[in-house]
Amino acid sequence: QVQVMESGGGLVQAGGSLRLSCTASGNTFAINTIGWYRQAPGKQRELVAGLGSDGNTNYADSVKGRFTISRDNAKSTWYLQMNNLKPADTAVYSCSVSVLQLAFWGQGTQVTVSS
């Protein structure tokens, strides 16, 4: 069992930055992958950034060059650094942690970017 919690969301002006944190607790040793997703009102949830078990990262085209996913190996914590934020980035951002075939989700954190 893994519990996931996101933090770091808020209101920011266009062009600003935020860093989201994802902290996992429980059986964190078996975690394979981590993903940051977002869902805007009326839209499907989409993968924003992923970190695979091999250490490779992948990003949605809309955030490439602006967002960076990383992890703290000493802690069960992952980050999403978001720079040059745009109003289109406004969404609820959620962290998903995978253990084998299971996925564990946090409650989400709201990111609002004003123009």
JSON list of C-alpha atoms in Angstrom, two decimals:
[
{"chain": "A", "resi": 1, "resn": "GLN", "atom": "CA", "xyz": [0.00, 0.00, 0.00]},
{"chain": "A", "resi": 2, "resn": "VAL", "atom": "CA", "xyz": [1.21, 3.46, -0.90]},
{"chain": "A", "resi": 3, "resn": "GLN", "atom": "CA", "xyz": [-0.25, 6.78, 0.12]},
{"chain": "A", "resi": 4, "resn": "VAL", "atom": "CA", "xyz": [0.35, 9.79, -2.09]},
{"chain": "A", "resi": 5, "resn": "MET", "atom": "CA", "xyz": [0.06, 13.48, -1.35]},
{"chain": "A", "resi": 6, "resn": "GLU", "atom": "CA", "xyz": [0.66, 16.48, -3.59]},
{"chain": "A", "resi": 7, "resn": "SER", "atom": "CA", "xyz": [1.45, 20.01, -2.56]},
{"chain": "A", "resi": 8, "resn": "GLY", "atom": "CA", "xyz": [2.72, 23.25, -4.00]},
{"chain": "A", "resi": 9, "resn": "GLY", "atom": "CA", "xyz": [-0.18, 24.41, -6.10]},
{"chain": "A", "resi": 10, "resn": "GLY", "atom": "CA", "xyz": [-1.50, 27.91, -6.04]},
{"chain": "A", "resi": 11, "resn": "LEU", "atom": "CA", "xyz": [-2.23, 31.04, -8.00]},
{"chain": "A", "resi": 12, "resn": "VAL", "atom": "CA", "xyz": [0.51, 32.49, -10.15]},
{"chain": "A", "resi": 13, "resn": "GLN", "atom": "CA", "xyz": [0.80, 35.09, -12.87]},
{"chain": "A", "resi": 14, "resn": "ALA", "atom": "CA", "xyz": [1.61, 34.05, -16.41]},
{"chain": "A", "resi": 15, "resn": "GLY", "atom": "CA", "xyz": [5.34, 33.65, -16.78]},
{"chain": "A", "resi": 16, "resn": "GLY", "atom": "CA", "xyz": [5.78, 32.67, -13.17]},
{"chain": "A", "resi": 17, "resn": "SER", "atom": "CA", "xyz": [6.93, 29.43, -11.65]},
{"chain": "A", "resi": 18, "resn": "LEU", "atom": "CA", "xyz": [5.70, 26.82, -9.23]},
{"chain": "A", "resi": 19, "resn": "ARG", "atom": "CA", "xyz": [7.17, 23.63, -7.89]},
{"chain": "A", "resi": 20, "resn": "LEU", "atom": "CA", "xyz": [4.84, 20.80, -7.09]},
{"chain": "A", "resi": 21, "resn": "SER", "atom": "CA", "xyz": [5.81, 18.08, -4.66]},
{"chain": "A", "resi": 22, "resn": "CYS", "atom": "CA", "xyz": [4.60, 14.52, -4.51]},
{"chain": "A", "resi": 23, "resn": "THR", "atom": "CA", "xyz": [5.31, 12.57, -1.35]},
{"chain": "A", "resi": 24, "resn": "ALA", "atom": "CA", "xyz": [4.66, 8.87, -1.03]},
{"chain": "A", "resi": 25, "resn": "SER", "atom": "CA", "xyz": [4.47, 6.85, 2.14]},
{"chain": "A", "resi": 26, "resn": "GLY", "atom": "CA", "xyz": [4.03, 3.20, 2.89]},
{"chain": "A", "resi": 27, "resn": "ASN", "atom": "CA", "xyz": [5.73, 0.57, 0.78]},
{"chain": "A", "resi": 28, "resn": "THR", "atom": "CA", "xyz": [7.73, 3.02, -1.30]},
{"chain": "A", "resi": 29, "resn": "PHE", "atom": "CA", "xyz": [10.61, 0.67, -2.02]},
{"chain": "A", "resi": 30, "resn": "ALA", "atom": "CA", "xyz": [8.79, -1.07, -4.85]},
{"chain": "A", "resi": 31, "resn": "ILE", "atom": "CA", "xyz": [7.75, 2.05, -6.73]},
{"chain": "A", "resi": 32, "resn": "ASN", "atom": "CA", "xyz": [8.49, 1.71, -10.43]},
{"chain": "A", "resi": 33, "resn": "THR", "atom": "CA", "xyz": [7.26, 4.87, -12.09]},
{"chain": "A", "resi": 34, "resn": "ILE", "atom": "CA", "xyz": [5.94, 8.28, -11.21]},
{"chain": "A", "resi": 35, "resn": "GLY", "atom": "CA", "xyz": [3.69, 10.44, -13.31]},
{"chain": "A", "resi": 36, "resn": "TRP", "atom": "CA", "xyz": [2.31, 13.93, -13.10]},
{"chain": "A", "resi": 37, "resn": "TYR", "atom": "CA", "xyz": [-1.10, 14.37, -14.64]},
{"chain": "A", "resi": 38, "resn": "ARG", "atom": "CA", "xyz": [-3.41, 17.29, -14.99]},
{"chain": "A", "resi": 39, "resn": "GLN", "atom": "CA", "xyz": [-7.06, 17.74, -15.70]},
{"chain": "A", "resi": 40, "resn": "ALA", "atom": "CA", "xyz": [-8.67, 21.01, -16.66]},
{"chain": "A", "resi": 41, "resn": "PRO", "atom": "CA", "xyz": [-12.42, 21.57, -16.47]},
{"chain": "A", "resi": 42, "resn": "GLY", "atom": "CA", "xyz": [-14.17, 19.82, -19.32]},
{"chain": "A", "resi": 43, "resn": "LYS", "atom": "CA", "xyz": [-11.03, 18.08, -20.50]},
{"chain": "A", "resi": 44, "resn": "GLN", "atom": "CA", "xyz": [-9.58, 14.63, -20.18]},
{"chain": "A", "resi": 45, "resn": "ARG", "atom": "CA", "xyz": [-6.82, 13.92, -17.75]},
{"chain": "A", "resi": 46, "resn": "GLU", "atom": "CA", "xyz": [-3.48, 14.00, -19.52]},
{"chain": "A", "resi": 47, "resn": "LEU", "atom": "CA", "xyz": [0.01, 12.93, -18.68]},
{"chain": "A", "resi": 48, "resn": "VAL", "atom": "CA", "xyz": [2.20, 15.96, -18.21]},
{"chain": "A", "resi": 49, "resn": "ALA", "atom": "CA", "xyz": [5.47, 14.37, -17.19]},
{"chain": "A", "resi": 50, "resn": "GLY", "atom": "CA", "xyz": [6.62, 10.86, -16.41]},
{"chain": "A", "resi": 51, "resn": "LEU", "atom": "CA", "xyz": [9.65, 9.32, -14.80]},
{"chain": "A", "resi": 52, "resn": "GLY", "atom": "CA", "xyz": [10.25, 5.68, -15.66]},
{"chain": "A", "resi": 53, "resn": "SER", "atom": "CA", "xyz": [11.97, 2.98, -13.70]},
{"chain": "A", "resi": 54, "resn": "ASP", "atom": "CA", "xyz": [14.95, 3.35, -16.02]},
{"chain": "A", "resi": 55, "resn": "GLY", "atom": "CA", "xyz": [15.29, 7.01, -15.12]},
{"chain": "A", "resi": 56, "resn": "ASN", "atom": "CA", "xyz": [14.05, 8.27, -18.46]},
{"chain": "A", "resi": 57, "resn": "THR", "atom": "CA", "xyz": [11.61, 11.13, -18.58]},
{"chain": "A", "resi": 58, "resn": "ASN", "atom": "CA", "xyz": [8.87, 12.05, -20.95]},
{"chain": "A", "resi": 59, "resn": "TYR", "atom": "CA", "xyz": [6.82, 15.20, -21.30]},
{"chain": "A", "resi": 60, "resn": "ALA", "atom": "CA", "xyz": [3.76, 16.35, -23.04]},
{"chain": "A", "resi": 61, "resn": "ASP", "atom": "CA", "xyz": [4.59, 18.49, -26.05]},
{"chain": "A", "resi": 62, "resn": "SER", "atom": "CA", "xyz": [2.81, 21.43, -24.51]},
{"chain": "A", "resi": 63, "resn": "VAL", "atom": "CA", "xyz": [5.18, 21.57, -21.54]},
{"chain": "A", "resi": 64, "resn": "LYS", "atom": "CA", "xyz": [8.51, 20.54, -23.05]},
{"chain": "A", "resi": 65, "resn": "GLY", "atom": "CA", "xyz": [11.20, 23.00, -22.18]},
{"chain": "A", "resi": 66, "resn": "ARG", "atom": "CA", "xyz": [9.15, 24.49, -19.36]},
{"chain": "A", "resi": 67, "resn": "PHE", "atom": "CA", "xyz": [8.46, 21.63, -16.94]},
{"chain": "A", "resi": 68, "resn": "THR", "atom": "CA", "xyz": [10.96, 19.30, -15.31]},
{"chain": "A", "resi": 69, "resn": "ILE", "atom": "CA", "xyz": [10.25, 16.16, -13.33]},
{"chain": "A", "resi": 70, "resn": "SER", "atom": "CA", "xyz": [12.76, 14.99, -10.76]},
{"chain": "A", "resi": 71, "resn": "ARG", "atom": "CA", "xyz": [13.07, 12.97, -7.61]},
{"chain": "A", "resi": 72, "resn": "ASP", "atom": "CA", "xyz": [14.85, 13.06, -4.30]},
{"chain": "A", "resi": 73, "resn": "ASN", "atom": "CA", "xyz": [16.41, 9.64, -3.85]},
{"chain": "A", "resi": 74, "resn": "ALA", "atom": "CA", "xyz": [16.85, 10.17, -0.13]},
{"chain": "A", "resi": 75, "resn": "LYS", "atom": "CA", "xyz": [13.15, 10.79, 0.27]},
{"chain": "A", "resi": 76, "resn": "SER", "atom": "CA", "xyz": [10.06, 9.32, -1.28]},
{"chain": "A", "resi": 77, "resn": "THR", "atom": "CA", "xyz": [9.43, 12.64, -2.94]},
{"chain": "A", "resi": 78, "resn": "TRP", "atom": "CA", "xyz": [9.09, 13.72, -6.54]},
{"chain": "A", "resi": 79, "resn": "TYR", "atom": "CA", "xyz": [8.86, 17.20, -7.97]},
{"chain": "A", "resi": 80, "resn": "LEU", "atom": "CA", "xyz": [7.44, 18.95, -10.94]},
{"chain": "A", "resi": 81, "resn": "GLN", "atom": "CA", "xyz": [9.19, 22.24, -11.57]},
{"chain": "A", "resi": 82, "resn": "MET", "atom": "CA", "xyz": [6.97, 24.42, -13.72]},
{"chain": "A", "resi": 83, "resn": "ASN", "atom": "CA", "xyz": [8.46, 27.50, -15.32]},
{"chain": "A", "resi": 84, "resn": "ASN", "atom": "CA", "xyz": [7.05, 30.09, -17.67]},
{"chain": "A", "resi": 85, "resn": "LEU", "atom": "CA", "xyz": [3.54, 29.11, -16.74]},
{"chain": "A", "resi": 86, "resn": "LYS", "atom": "CA", "xyz": [0.72, 29.89, -19.10]},
{"chain": "A", "resi": 87, "resn": "PRO", "atom": "CA", "xyz": [-3.01, 30.22, -18.51]},
{"chain": "A", "resi": 88, "resn": "ALA", "atom": "CA", "xyz": [-3.45, 26.98, -20.46]},
{"chain": "A", "resi": 89, "resn": "ASP", "atom": "CA", "xyz": [-1.57, 25.22, -17.67]},
{"chain": "A", "resi": 90, "resn": "THR", "atom": "CA", "xyz": [-4.43, 25.87, -15.28]},
{"chain": "A", "resi": 91, "resn": "ALA", "atom": "CA", "xyz": [-5.64, 22.52, -13.99]},
{"chain": "A", "resi": 92, "resn": "VAL", "atom": "CA", "xyz": [-5.73, 20.16, -11.08]},
{"chain": "A", "resi": 93, "resn": "TYR", "atom": "CA", "xyz": [-2.40, 18.40, -11.00]},
{"chain": "A", "resi": 94, "resn": "SER", "atom": "CA", "xyz": [-2.20, 14.89, -9.61]},
{"chain": "A", "resi": 95, "resn": "CYS", "atom": "CA", "xyz": [0.65, 12.58, -8.84]},
{"chain": "A", "resi": 96, "resn": "SER", "atom": "CA", "xyz": [0.45, 8.90, -9.69]},
{"chain": "A", "resi": 97, "resn": "VAL", "atom": "CA", "xyz": [2.85, 6.34, -8.25]},
{"chain": "A", "resi": 98, "resn": "SER", "atom": "CA", "xyz": [3.05, 2.87, -9.75]},
{"chain": "A", "resi": 99, "resn": "VAL", "atom": "CA", "xyz": [3.93, -0.33, -7.94]},
{"chain": "A", "resi": 100, "resn": "LEU", "atom": "CA", "xyz": [3.94, -3.29, -10.30]},
{"chain": "A", "resi": 101, "resn": "GLN", "atom": "CA", "xyz": [0.51, -3.13, -11.94]},
{"chain": "A", "resi": 102, "resn": "LEU", "atom": "CA", "xyz": [-1.01, -0.91, -9.27]},
{"chain": "A", "resi": 103, "resn": "ALA", "atom": "CA", "xyz": [-1.30, 2.83, -9.39]},
{"chain": "A", "resi": 104, "resn": "PHE", "atom": "CA", "xyz": [-1.80, 5.10, -6.41]},
{"chain": "A", "resi": 105, "resn": "TRP", "atom": "CA", "xyz": [-3.08, 8.63, -6.73]},
{"chain": "A", "resi": 106, "resn": "GLY", "atom": "CA", "xyz": [-3.01, 11.71, -4.61]},
{"chain": "A", "resi": 107, "resn": "GLN", "atom": "CA", "xyz": [-5.91, 14.08, -4.12]},
{"chain": "A", "resi": 108, "resn": "GLY", "atom": "CA", "xyz": [-4.54, 16.65, -6.51]},
{"chain": "A", "resi": 109, "resn": "THR", "atom": "CA", "xyz": [-3.44, 20.24, -6.15]},
{"chain": "A", "resi": 110, "resn": "GLN", "atom": "CA", "xyz": [-4.91, 23.20, -7.98]},
{"chain": "A", "resi": 111, "resn": "VAL", "atom": "CA", "xyz": [-2.71, 25.29, -10.21]},
{"chain": "A", "resi": 112, "resn": "THR", "atom": "CA", "xyz": [-4.21, 28.50, -11.52]},
{"chain": "A", "resi": 113, "resn": "VAL", "atom": "CA", "xyz": [-2.33, 30.74, -13.91]},
{"chain": "A", "resi": 114, "resn": "SER", "atom": "CA", "xyz": [-3.71, 34.20, -14.52]},
{"chain": "A", "resi": 115, "resn": "SER", "atom": "CA", "xyz": [-2.96, 36.35, -17.52]}
]
